[in-house]
PDB file of C-alpha atoms and ligand atoms in Angstrom:
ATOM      1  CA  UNK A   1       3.480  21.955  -2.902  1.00 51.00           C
ATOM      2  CA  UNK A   2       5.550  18.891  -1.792  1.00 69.00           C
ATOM      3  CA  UNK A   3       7.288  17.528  -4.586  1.00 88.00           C
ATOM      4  CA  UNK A   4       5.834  13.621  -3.469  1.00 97.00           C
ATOM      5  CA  UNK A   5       7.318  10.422  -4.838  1.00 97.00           C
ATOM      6  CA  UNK A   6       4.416   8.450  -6.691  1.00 98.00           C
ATOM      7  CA  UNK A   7       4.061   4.858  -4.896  1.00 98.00           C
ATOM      8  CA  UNK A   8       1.984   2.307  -7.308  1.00 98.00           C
ATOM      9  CA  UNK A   9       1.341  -1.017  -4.729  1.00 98.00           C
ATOM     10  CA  UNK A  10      -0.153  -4.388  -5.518  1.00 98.00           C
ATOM     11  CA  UNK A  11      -1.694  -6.219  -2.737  1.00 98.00           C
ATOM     12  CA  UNK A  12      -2.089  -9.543  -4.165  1.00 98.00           C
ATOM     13  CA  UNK A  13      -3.667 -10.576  -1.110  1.00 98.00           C
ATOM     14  CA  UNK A  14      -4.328 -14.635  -0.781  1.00 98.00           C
ATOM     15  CA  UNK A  15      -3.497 -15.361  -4.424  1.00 98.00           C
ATOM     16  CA  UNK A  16      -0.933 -16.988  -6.343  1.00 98.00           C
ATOM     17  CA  UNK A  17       1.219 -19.845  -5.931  1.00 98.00           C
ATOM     18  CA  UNK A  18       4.896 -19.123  -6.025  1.00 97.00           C
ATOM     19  CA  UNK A  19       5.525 -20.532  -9.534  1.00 97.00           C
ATOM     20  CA  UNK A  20       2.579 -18.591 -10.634  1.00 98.00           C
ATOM     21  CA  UNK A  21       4.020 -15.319  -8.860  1.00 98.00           C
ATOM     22  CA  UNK A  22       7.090 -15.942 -10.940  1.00 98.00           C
ATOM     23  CA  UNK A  23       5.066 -15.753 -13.892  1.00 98.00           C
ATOM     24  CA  UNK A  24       3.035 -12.978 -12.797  1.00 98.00           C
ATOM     25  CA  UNK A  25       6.172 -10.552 -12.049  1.00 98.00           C
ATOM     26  CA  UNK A  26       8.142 -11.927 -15.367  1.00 98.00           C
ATOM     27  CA  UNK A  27       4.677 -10.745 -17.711  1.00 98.00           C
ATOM     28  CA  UNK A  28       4.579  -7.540 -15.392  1.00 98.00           C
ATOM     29  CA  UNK A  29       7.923  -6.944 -16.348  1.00 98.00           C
ATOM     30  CA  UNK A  30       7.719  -7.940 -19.582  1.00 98.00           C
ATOM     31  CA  UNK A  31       4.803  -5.198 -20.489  1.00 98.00           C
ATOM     32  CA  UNK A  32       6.396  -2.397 -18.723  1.00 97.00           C
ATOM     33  CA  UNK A  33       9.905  -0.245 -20.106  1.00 95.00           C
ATOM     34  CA  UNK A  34      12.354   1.354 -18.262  1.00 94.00           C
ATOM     35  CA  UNK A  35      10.679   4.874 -18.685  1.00 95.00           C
ATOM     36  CA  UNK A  36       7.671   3.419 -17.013  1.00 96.00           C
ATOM     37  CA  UNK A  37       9.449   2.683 -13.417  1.00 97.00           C
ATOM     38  CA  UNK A  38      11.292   6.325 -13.649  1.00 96.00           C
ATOM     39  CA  UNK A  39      10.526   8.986 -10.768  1.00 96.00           C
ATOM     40  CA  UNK A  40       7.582   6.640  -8.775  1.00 97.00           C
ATOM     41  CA  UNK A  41       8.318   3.325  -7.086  1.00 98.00           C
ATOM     42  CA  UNK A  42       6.695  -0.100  -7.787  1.00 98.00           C
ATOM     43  CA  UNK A  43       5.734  -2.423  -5.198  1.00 98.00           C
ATOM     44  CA  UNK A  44       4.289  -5.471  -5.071  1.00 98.00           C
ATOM     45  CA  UNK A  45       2.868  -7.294  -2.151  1.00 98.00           C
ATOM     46  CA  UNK A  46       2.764 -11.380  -2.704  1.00 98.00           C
ATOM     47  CA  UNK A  47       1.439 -13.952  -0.043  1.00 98.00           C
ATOM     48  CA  UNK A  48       4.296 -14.541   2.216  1.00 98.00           C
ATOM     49  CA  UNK A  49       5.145 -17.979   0.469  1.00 98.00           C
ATOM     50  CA  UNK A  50       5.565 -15.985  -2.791  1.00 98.00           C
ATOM     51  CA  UNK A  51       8.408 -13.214  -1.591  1.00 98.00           C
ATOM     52  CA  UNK A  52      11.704 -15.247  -1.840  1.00 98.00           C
ATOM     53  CA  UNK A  53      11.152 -16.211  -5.518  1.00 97.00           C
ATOM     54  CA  UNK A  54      10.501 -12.708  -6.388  1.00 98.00           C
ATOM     55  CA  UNK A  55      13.432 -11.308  -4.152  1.00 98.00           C
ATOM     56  CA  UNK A  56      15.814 -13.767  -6.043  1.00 98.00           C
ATOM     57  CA  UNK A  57      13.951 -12.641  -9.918  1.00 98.00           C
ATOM     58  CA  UNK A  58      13.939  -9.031  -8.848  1.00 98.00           C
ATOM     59  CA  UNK A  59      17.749  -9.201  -7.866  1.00 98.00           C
ATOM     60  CA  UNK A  60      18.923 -11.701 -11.153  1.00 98.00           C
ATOM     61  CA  UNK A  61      16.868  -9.615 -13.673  1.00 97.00           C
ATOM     62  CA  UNK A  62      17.480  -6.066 -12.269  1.00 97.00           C
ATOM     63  CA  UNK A  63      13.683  -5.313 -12.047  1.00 98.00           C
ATOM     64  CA  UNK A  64      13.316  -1.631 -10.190  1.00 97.00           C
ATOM     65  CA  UNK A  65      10.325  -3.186  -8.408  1.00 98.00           C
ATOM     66  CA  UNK A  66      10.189  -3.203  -4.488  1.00 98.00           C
ATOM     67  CA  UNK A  67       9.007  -6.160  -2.183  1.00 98.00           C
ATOM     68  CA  UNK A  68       6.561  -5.922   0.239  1.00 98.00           C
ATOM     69  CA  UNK A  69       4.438  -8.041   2.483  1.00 98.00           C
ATOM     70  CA  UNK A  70       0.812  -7.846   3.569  1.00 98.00           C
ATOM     71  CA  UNK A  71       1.279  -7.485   7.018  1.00 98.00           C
ATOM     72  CA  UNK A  72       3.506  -8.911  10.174  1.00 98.00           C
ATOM     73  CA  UNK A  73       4.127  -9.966  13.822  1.00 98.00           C
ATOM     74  CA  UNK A  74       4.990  -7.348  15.938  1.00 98.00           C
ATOM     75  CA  UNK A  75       7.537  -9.518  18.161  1.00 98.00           C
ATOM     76  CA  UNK A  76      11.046  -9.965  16.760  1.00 98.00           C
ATOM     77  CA  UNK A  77      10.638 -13.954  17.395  1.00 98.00           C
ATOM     78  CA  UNK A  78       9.135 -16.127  19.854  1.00 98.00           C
ATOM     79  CA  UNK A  79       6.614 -18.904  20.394  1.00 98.00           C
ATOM     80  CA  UNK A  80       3.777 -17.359  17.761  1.00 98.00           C
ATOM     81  CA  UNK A  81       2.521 -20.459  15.982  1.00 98.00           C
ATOM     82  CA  UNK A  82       1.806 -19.353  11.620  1.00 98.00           C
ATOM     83  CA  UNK A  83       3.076 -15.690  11.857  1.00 98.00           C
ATOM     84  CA  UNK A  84       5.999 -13.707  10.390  1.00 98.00           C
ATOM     85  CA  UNK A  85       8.194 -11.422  12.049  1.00 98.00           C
ATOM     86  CA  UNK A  86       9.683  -8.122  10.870  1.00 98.00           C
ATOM     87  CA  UNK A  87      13.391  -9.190  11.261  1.00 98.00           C
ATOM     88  CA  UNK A  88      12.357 -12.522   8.429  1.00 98.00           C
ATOM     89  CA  UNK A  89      10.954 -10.154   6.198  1.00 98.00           C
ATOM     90  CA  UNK A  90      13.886  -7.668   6.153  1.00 98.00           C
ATOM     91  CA  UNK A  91      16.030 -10.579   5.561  1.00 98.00           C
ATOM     92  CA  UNK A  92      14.306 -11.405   2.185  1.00 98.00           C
ATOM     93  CA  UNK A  93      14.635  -7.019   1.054  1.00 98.00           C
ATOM     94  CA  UNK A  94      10.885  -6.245   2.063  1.00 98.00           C
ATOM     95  CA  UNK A  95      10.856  -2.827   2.141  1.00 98.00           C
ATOM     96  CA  UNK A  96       7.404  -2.103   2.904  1.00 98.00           C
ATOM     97  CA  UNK A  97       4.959  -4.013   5.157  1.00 98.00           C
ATOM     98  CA  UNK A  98       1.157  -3.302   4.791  1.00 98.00           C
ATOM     99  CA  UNK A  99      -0.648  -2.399   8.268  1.00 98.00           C
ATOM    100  CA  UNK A 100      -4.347  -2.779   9.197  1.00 98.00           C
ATOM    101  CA  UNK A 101      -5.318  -3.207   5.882  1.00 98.00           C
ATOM    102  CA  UNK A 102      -9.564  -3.391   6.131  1.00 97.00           C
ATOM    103  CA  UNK A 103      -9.284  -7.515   5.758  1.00 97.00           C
ATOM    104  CA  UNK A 104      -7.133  -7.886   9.044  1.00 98.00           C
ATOM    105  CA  UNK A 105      -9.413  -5.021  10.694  1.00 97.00           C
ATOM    106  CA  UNK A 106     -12.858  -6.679   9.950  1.00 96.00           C
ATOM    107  CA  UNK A 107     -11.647 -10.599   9.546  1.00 97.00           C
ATOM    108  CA  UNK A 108      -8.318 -10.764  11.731  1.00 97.00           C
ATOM    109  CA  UNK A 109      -9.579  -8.743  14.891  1.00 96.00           C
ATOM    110  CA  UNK A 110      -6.983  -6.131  13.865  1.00 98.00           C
ATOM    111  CA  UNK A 111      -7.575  -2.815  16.456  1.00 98.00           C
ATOM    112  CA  UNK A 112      -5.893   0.516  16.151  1.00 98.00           C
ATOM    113  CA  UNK A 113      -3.058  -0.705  18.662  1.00 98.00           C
ATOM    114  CA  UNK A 114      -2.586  -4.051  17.677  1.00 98.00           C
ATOM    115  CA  UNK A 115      -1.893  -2.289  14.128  1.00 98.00           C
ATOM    116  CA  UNK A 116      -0.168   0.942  15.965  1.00 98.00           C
ATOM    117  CA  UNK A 117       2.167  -2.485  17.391  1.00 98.00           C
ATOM    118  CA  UNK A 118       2.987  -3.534  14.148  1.00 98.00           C
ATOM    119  CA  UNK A 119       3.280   0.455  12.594  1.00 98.00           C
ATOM    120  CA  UNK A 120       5.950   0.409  15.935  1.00 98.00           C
ATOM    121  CA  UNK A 121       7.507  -2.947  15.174  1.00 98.00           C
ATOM    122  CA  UNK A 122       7.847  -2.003  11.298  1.00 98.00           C
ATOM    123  CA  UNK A 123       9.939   1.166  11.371  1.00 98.00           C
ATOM    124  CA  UNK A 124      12.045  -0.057  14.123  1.00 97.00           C
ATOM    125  CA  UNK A 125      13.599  -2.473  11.851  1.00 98.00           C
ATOM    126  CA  UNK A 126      13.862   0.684   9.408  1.00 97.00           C
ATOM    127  CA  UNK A 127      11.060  -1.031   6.807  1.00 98.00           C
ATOM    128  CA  UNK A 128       8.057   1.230   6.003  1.00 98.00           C
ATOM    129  CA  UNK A 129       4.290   0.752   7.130  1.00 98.00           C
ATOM    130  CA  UNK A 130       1.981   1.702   4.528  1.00 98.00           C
ATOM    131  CA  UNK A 131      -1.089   1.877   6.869  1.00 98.00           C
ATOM    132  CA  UNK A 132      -4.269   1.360   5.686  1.00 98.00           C
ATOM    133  CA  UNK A 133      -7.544   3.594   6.775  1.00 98.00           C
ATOM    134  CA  UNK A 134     -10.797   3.979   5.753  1.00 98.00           C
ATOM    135  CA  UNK A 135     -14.283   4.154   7.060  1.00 97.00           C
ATOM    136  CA  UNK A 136     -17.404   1.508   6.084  1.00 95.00           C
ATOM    137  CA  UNK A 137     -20.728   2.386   3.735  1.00 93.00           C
ATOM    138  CA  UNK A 138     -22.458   2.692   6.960  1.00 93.00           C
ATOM    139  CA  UNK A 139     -19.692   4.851   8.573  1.00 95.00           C
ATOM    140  CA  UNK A 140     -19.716   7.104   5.411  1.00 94.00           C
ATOM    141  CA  UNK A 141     -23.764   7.576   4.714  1.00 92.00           C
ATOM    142  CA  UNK A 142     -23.932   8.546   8.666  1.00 95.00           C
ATOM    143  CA  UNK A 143     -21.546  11.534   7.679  1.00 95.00           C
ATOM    144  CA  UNK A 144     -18.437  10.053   9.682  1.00 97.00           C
ATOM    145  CA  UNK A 145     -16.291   9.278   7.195  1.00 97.00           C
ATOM    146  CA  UNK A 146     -13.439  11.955   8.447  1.00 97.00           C
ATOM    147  CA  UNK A 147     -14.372  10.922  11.909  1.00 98.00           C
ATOM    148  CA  UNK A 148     -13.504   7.341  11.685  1.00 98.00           C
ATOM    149  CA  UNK A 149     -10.236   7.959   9.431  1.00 98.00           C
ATOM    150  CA  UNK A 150      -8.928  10.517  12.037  1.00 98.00           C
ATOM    151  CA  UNK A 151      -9.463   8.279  15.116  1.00 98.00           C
ATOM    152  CA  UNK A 152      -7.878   5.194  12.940  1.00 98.00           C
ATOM    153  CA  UNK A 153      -4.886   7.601  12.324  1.00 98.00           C
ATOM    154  CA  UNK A 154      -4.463   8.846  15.971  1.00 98.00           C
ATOM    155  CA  UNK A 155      -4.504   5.233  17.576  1.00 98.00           C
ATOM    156  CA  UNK A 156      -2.413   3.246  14.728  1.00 98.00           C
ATOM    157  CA  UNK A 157       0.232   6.193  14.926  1.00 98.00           C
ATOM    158  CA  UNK A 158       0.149   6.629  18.712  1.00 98.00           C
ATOM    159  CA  UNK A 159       4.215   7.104  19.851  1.00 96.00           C
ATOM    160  CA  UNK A 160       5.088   6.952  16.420  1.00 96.00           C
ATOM    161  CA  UNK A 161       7.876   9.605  14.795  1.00 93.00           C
ATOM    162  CA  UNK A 162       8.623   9.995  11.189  1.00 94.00           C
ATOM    163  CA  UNK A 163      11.945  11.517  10.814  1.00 90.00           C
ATOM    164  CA  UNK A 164      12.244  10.705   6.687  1.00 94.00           C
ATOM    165  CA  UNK A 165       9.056  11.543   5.200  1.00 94.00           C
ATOM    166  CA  UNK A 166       9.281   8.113   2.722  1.00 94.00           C
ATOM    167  CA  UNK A 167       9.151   5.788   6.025  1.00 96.00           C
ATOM    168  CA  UNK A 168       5.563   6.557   6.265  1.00 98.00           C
ATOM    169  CA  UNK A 169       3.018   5.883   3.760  1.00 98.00           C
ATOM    170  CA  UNK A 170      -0.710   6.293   4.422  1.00 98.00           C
ATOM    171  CA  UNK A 171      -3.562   4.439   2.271  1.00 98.00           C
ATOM    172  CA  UNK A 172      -6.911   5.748   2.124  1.00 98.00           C
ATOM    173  CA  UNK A 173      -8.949   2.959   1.324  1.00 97.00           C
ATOM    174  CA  UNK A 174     -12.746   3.188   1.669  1.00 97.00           C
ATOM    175  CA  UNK A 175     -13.751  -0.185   2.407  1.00 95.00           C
ATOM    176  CA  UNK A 176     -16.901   0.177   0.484  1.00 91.00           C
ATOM    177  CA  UNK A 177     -15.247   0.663  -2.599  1.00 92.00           C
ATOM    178  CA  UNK A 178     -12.165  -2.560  -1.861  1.00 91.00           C
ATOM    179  CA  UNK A 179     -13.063  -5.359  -4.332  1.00 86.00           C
ATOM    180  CA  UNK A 180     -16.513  -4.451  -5.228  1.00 87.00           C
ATOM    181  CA  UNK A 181     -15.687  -2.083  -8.068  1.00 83.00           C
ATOM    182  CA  UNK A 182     -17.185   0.990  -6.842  1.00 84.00           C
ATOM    183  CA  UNK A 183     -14.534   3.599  -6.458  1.00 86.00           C
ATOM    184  CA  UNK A 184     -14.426   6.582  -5.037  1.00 89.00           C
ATOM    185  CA  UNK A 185     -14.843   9.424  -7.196  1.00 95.00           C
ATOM    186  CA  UNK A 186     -11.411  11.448  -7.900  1.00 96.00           C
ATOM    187  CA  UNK A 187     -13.672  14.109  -5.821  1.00 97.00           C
ATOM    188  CA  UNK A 188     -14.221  12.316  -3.083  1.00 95.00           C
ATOM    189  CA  UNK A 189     -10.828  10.668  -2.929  1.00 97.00           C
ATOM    190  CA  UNK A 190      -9.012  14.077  -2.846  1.00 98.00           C
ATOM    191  CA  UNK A 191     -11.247  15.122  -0.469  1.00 97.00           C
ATOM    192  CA  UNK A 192     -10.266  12.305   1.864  1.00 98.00           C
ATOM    193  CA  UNK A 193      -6.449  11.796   0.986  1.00 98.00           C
ATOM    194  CA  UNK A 194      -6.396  15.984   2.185  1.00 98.00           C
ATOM    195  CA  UNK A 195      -8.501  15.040   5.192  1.00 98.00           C
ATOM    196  CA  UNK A 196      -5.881  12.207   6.118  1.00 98.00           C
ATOM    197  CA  UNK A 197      -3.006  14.845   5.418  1.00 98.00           C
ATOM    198  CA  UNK A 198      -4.785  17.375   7.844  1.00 98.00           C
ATOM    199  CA  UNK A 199      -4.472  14.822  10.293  1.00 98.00           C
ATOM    200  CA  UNK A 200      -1.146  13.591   9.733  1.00 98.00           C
ATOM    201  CA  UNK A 201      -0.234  17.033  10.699  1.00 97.00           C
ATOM    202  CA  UNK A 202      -1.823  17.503  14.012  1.00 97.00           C
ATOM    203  CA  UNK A 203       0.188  14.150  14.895  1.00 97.00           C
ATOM    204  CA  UNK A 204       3.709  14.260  13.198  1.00 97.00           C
ATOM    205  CA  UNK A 205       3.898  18.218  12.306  1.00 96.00           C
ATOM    206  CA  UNK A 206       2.616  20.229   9.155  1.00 96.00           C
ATOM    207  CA  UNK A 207       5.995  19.918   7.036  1.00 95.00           C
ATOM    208  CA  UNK A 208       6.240  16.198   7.519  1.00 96.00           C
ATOM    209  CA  UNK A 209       2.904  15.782   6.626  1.00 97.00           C
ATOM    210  CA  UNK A 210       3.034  18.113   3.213  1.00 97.00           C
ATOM    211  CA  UNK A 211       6.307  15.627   2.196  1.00 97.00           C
ATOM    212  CA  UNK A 212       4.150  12.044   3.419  1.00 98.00           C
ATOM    213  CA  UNK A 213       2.570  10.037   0.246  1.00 98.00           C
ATOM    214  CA  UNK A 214      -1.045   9.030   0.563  1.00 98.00           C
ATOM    215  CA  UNK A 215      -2.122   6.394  -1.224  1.00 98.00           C
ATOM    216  CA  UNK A 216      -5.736   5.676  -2.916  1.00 97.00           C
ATOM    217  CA  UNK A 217      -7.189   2.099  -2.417  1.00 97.00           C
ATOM    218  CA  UNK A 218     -10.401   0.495  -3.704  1.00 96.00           C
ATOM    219  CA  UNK A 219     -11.046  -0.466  -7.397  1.00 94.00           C
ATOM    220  CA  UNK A 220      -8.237   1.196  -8.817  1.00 96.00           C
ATOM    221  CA  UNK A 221      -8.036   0.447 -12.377  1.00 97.00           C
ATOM    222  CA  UNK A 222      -6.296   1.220 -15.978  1.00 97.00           C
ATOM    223  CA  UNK A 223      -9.686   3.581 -16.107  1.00 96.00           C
ATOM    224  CA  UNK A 224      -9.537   5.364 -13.279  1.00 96.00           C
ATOM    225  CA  UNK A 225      -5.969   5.654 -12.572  1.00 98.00           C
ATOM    226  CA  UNK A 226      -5.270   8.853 -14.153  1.00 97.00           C
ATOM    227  CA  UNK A 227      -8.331  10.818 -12.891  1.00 97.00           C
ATOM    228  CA  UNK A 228      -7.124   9.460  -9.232  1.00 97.00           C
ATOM    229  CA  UNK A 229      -3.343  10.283  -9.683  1.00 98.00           C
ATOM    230  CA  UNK A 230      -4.200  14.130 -10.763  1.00 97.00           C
ATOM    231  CA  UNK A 231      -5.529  14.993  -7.677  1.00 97.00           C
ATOM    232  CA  UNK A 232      -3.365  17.062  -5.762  1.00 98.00           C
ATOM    233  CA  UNK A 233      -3.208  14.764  -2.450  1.00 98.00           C
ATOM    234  CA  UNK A 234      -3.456  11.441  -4.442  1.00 98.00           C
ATOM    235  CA  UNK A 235       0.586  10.627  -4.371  1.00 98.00           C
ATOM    236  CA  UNK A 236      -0.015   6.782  -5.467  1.00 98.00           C
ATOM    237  CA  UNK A 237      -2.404   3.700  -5.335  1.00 98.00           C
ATOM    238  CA  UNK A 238      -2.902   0.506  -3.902  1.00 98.00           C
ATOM    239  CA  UNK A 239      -4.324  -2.043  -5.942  1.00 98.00           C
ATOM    240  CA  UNK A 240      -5.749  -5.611  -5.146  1.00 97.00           C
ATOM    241  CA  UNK A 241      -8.129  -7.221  -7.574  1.00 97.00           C
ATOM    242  CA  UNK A 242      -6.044  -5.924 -10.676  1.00 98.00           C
ATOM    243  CA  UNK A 243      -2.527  -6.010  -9.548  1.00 98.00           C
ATOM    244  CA  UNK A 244      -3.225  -9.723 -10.436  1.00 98.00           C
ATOM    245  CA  UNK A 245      -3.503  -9.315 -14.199  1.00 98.00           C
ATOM    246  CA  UNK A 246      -0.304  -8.201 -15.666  1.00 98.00           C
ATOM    247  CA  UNK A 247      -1.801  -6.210 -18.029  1.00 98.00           C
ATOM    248  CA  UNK A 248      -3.605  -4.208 -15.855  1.00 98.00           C
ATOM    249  CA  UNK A 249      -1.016  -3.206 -13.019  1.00 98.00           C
ATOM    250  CA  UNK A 250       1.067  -2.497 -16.020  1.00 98.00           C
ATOM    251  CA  UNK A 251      -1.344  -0.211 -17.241  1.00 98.00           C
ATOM    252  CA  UNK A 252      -1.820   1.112 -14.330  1.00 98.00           C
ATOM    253  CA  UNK A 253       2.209   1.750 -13.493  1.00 98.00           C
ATOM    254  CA  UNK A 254       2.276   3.040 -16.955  1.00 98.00           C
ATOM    255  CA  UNK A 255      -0.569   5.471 -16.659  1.00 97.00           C
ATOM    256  CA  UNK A 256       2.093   8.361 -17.333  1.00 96.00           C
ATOM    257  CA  UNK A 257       1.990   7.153 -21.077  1.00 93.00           C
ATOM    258  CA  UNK A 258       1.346   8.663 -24.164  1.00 83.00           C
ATOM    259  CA  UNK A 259      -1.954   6.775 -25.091  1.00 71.00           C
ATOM    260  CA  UNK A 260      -3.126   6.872 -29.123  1.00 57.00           C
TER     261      UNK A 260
HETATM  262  P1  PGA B 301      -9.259  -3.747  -4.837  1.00 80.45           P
HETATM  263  O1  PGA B 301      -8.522  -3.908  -3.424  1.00 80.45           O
HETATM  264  O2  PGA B 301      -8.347  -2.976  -5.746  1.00 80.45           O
HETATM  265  O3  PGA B 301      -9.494  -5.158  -5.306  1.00 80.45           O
HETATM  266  O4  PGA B 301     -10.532  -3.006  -4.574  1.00 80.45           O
HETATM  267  C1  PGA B 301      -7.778  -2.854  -2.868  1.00 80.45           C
HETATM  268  C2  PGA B 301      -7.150  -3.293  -1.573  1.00 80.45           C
HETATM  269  O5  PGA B 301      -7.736  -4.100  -0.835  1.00 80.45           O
HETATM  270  O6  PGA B 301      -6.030  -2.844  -1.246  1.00 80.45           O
END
């Protein structure tokens, strides 16, 4: 099997202020040691407001966390009234850029190509998408779970090539089980994450695909994290609800630890 890097995300999503995101990163940091950080990357995903306070904490402390934003404008610039370009966000060390996360889908009119635009618009400026699939309650008790997650993976990867497996990072994130603490079982999870792998090789190729992380979204906490990450295609998590306590992402980043 691949030998994946683990990738632990925190989608803060509309919370925190930029003072309190200072505070939020220097407790993070404060809980977690160096051993913690070693062979997986960190990444945290502020409100937009939040990411050049962190940039300029993560670069005077050291911190071996990575920035990333929640999503992005596809055009460079241009006359697009409240939105945020790829360039501006390269400019402040984003390295990864969430795409058609289930909020923009459902609440932002997000389809498969306006998010395949923004997968497009992300690694041309060499940043990496972490796109974000998963099917409904109603999707998933009519048996079409794999159905849905396939045709969100052929239209938001349409034209795209991977050429370094890390550029691409895939998030299976049931949207049944984002925010209302129901997760998936580790069963189920691996079940899907190997689903979304099968896939990823009819479109980019089978060895690209063994070598690309998939991520497990939806109610990921310190309790679950360690059933999730033993699953063979679960290479890493994205967490909303408790990527806002610092104890918890901590735990969670730390799940490698000896516990007594
Ligand atoms: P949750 O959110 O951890 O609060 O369920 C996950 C997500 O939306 O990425």
């Amino acid at each position: 099997m691949a030998d994946r890097l683990p990738i632990i995300a925190g989608n803060w999503k509309m919370h925190r202020d930029h003072l309190e995101a200072i505070q939020l990163v220097q407790k993070l940091a404060y809980h977690l040691e160096g051993d913690d950080y070693a062979g997986q990357e960190v990444v945290l995903c502020p409100p937009f407001i939040a990411l050049r306070s962190i940039q300029t904490l993560i670069q005077s402390d050291g911190l071996p966390m990575k920035l990333g934003a929640q999503t992005c404008h596809h055009e460079d610039e241009g006359a697009f009234t409240g939105e945020i370009s790829v360039p501006m966000l390269e400019r402040l060390d984003v390295e990864y850029v969430l795409a058609g996360h289930s909020e923009r889908r459902a609440m932002f009119g997000e389809t498969d190509e306006v998010v395949n635009a923004k997968v497009q618009a992300i690694r041309s400026h060499g940043l990496r998408p972490i796109l974000c699939v998963g099917e409904s309650l109603e999707q998933r008790e009519a048996g079409r779970a794999e159905d849905v997650v396939t045709e969100q993976l052929r239209g938001s990867l349409a034209g795209v090539t991977v050429s370094d497996p890390h550029d691409l990072v895939v998030a299976y994130e049931p949207v049944w089980a984002i925010g209302t603490g129901k997760t998936a079982t580790p069963d189920d999870a691996q079940q899907m994450c190997a689903a979304v792998r099968s896939e990823l090789g009819s479109l980019l190729g089978q060895p690209t695909a063994d070598q690309l992380r998939i991520q497990y979204g939806g109610s990921v906490k310190p309790g679950n994290i360690r059933a999730l990450m033993a699953e063979p295609d679960v290479d890493g998590v994205l967490v909303g609800g408790a990527s806002l306590s610092s104890e918890d992402f901590a735990l969670i980043v730390a799940h490698r630890r000896e516990r007594g």
